[in-house]
Coordinates of N, CA and C in Angstrom, one line a residue:
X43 N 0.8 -1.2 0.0 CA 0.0 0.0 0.0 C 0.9 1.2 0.0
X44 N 0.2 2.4 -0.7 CA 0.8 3.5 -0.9 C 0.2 4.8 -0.1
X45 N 0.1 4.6 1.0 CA -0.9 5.2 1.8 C -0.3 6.8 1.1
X46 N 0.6 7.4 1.7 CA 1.9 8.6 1.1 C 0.9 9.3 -0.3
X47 N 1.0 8.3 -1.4 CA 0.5 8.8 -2.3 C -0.8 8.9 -2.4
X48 N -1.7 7.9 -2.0 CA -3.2 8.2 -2.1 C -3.8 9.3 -1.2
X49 N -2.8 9.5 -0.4 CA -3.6 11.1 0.6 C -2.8 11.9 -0.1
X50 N -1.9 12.2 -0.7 CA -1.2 13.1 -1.8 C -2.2 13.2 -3.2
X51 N -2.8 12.3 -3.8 CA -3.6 12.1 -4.3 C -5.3 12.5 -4.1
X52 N -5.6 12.7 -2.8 CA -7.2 13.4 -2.4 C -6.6 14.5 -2.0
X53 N -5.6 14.9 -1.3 CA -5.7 16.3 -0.6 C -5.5 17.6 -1.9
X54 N -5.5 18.9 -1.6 CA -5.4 19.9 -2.3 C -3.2 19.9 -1.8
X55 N -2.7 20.9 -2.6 CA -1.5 21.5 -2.3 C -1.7 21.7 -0.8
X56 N -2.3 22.5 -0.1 CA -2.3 23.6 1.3 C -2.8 22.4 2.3
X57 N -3.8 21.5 1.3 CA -4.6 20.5 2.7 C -2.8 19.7 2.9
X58 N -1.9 19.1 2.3 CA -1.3 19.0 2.2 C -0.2 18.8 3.1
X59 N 0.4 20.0 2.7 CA 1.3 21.2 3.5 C 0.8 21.0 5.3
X60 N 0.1 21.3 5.4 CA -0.9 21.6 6.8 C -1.3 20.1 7.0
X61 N -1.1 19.1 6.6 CA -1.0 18.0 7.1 C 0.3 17.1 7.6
X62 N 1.2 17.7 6.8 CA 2.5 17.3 7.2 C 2.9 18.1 8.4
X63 N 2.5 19.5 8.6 CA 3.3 20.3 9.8 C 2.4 19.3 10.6
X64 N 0.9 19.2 10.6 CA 0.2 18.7 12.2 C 0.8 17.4 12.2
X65 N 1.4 16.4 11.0 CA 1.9 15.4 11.7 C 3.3 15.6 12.4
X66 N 4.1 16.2 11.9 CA 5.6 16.5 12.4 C 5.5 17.5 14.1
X67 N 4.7 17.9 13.6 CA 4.2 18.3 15.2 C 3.9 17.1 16.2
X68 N 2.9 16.6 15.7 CA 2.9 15.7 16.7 C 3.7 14.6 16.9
X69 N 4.7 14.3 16.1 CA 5.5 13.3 16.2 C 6.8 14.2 16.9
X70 N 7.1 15.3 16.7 CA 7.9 16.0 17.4 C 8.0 16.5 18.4
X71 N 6.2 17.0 19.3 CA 5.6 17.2 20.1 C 6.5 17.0 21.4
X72 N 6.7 15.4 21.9 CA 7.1 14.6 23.2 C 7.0 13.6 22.5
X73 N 8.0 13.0 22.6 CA 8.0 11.4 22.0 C 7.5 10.4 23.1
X74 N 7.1 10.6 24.3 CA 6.1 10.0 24.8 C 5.0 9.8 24.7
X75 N 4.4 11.1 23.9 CA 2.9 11.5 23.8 C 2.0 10.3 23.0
X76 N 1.1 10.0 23.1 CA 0.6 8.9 22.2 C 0.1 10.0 20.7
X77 N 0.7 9.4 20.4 CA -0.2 9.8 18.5 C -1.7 10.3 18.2
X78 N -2.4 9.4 19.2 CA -3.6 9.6 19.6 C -4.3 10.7 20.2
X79 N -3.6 11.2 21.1 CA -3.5 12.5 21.8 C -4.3 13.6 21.1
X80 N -4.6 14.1 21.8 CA -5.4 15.9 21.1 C -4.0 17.3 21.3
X81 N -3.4 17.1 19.9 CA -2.6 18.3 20.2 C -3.0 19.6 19.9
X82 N -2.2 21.0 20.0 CA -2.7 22.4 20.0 C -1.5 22.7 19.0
X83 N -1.4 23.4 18.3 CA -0.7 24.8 17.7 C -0.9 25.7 17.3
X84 N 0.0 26.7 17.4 CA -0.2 28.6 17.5 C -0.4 28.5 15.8
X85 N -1.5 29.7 15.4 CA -2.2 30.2 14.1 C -1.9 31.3 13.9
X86 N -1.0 31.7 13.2 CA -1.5 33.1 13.0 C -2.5 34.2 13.1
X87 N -2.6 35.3 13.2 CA -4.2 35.7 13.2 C -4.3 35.9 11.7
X88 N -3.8 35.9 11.0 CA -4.2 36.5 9.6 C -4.0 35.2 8.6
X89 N -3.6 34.0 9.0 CA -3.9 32.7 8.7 C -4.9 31.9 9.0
X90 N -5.8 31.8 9.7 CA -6.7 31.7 10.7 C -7.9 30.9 9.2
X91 N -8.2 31.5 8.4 CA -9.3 31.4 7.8 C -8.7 30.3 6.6
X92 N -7.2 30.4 6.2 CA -7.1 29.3 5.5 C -6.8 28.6 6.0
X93 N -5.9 28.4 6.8 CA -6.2 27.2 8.2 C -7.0 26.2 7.8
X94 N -8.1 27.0 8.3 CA -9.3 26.4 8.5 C -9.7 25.1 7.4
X95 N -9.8 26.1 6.5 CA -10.4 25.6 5.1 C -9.9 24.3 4.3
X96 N -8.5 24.6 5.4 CA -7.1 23.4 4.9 C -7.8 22.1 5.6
X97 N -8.0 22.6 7.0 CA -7.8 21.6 7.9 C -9.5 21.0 7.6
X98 N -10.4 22.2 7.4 CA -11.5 21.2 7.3 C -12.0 20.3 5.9
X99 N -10.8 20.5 5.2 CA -10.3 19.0 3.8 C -10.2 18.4 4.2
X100 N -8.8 18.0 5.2 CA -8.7 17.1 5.8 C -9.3 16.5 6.3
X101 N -10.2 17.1 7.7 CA -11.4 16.0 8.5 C -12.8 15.7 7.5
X102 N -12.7 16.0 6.7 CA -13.8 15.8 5.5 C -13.3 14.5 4.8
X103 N -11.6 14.6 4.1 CA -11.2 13.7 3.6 C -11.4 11.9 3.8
X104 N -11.6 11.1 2.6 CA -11.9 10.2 3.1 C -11.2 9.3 2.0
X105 N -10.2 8.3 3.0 CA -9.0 7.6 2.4 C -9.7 6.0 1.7
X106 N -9.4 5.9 0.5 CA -10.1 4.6 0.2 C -9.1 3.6 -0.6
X107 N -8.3 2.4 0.1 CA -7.3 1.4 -0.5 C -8.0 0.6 -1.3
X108 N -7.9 0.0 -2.3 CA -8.4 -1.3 -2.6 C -7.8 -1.8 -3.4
X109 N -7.5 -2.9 -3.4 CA -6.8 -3.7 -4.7 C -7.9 -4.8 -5.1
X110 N -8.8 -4.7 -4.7 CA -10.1 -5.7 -5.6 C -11.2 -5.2 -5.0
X111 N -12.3 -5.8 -5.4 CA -14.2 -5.6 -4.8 C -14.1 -6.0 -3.7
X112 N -12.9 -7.2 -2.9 CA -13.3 -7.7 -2.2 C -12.7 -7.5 -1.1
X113 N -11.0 -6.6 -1.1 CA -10.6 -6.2 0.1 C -10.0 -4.8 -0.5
X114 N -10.3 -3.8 0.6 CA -10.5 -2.7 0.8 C -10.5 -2.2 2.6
X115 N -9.5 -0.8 2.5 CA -9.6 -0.5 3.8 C -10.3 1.2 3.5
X116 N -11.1 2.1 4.6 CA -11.5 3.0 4.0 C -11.0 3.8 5.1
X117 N -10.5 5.1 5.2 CA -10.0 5.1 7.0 C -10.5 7.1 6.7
X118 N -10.4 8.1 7.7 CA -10.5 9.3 8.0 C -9.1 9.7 8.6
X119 N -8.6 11.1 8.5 CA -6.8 11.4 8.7 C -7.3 11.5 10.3
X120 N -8.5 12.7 10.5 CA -8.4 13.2 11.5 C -10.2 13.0 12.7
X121 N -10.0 13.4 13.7 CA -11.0 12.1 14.2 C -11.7 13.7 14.9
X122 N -11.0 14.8 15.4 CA -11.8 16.3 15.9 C -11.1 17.1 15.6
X123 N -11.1 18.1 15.6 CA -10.8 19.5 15.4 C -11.5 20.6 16.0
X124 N -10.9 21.7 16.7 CA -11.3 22.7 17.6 C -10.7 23.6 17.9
X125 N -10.7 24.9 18.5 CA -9.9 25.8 19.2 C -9.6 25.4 20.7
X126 N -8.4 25.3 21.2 CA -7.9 25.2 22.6 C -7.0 26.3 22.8
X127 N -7.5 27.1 24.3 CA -6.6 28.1 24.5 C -6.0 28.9 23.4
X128 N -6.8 29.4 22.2 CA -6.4 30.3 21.0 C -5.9 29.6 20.2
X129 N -5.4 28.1 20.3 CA -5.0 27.5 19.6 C -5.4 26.4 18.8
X130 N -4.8 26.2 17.8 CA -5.6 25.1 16.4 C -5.8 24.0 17.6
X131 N -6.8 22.7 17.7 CA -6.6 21.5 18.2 C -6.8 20.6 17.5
X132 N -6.0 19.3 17.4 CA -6.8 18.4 16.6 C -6.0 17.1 16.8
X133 N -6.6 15.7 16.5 CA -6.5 14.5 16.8 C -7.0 13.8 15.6
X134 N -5.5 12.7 15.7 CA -5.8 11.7 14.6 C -6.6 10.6 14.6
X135 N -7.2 10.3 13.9 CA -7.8 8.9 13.9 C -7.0 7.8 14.7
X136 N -7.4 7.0 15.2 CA -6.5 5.4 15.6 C -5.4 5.2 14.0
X137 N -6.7 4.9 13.1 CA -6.0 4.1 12.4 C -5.0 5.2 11.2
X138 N -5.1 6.3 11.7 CA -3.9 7.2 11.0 C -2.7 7.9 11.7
X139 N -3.2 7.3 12.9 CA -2.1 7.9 14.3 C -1.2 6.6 14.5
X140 N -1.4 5.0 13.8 CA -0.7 4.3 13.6 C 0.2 4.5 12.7
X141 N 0.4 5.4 11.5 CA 1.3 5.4 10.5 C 2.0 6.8 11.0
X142 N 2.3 7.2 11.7 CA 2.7 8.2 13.1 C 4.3 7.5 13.6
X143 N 3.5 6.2 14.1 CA 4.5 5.1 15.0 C 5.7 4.8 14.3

């Protein structure tokens, strides 16, 4: 499986971009942290709206494998998204917070 390319393949350029910082974030975060975890990071104020737009491709986005009719995996990047203390928040799926590890 080419997980890498098929979400390179549904996302936009910016959904993109803004999916690689929130993962490197969180894998950078505390290497204790579970992957799972609800992390936060600082937005610009004058970024704020494409942010957004980016991030809500992403939790919209919907990942679909298949090599036949008969096996297929279908999975979502991100599982919430919200403001915490001024800041972006958001949390991966299980099964995309494993490709994290």
């Amino acid at each position: 499986m080419h997980i890498n390319r098929i979400i390179e393949e549904t996302l936009t350029d910016e959904a993109l971009d803004l999916l690689n910082m929130l993962a490197a974030h969180a894998v950078t975060a505390d290497a204790g942290i579970d992957p799972q975890s609800v992390f936060t990071i600082p937005v610009e104020e004058n970024n704020w709206n494409a942010t957004l737009e980016s991030l809500r491709e992403i939790f919209e986005a919907e990942i679909l494998i298949s090599d036949d009719d008969t096996d297929w995996l279908s999975f979502r990047i991100l599982q919430s998204i919200g403001v915490k203390n001024g800041q972006l928040a958001y949390q991966f799926t299980p099964t995309f917070s494993q490709t994290l590890r």
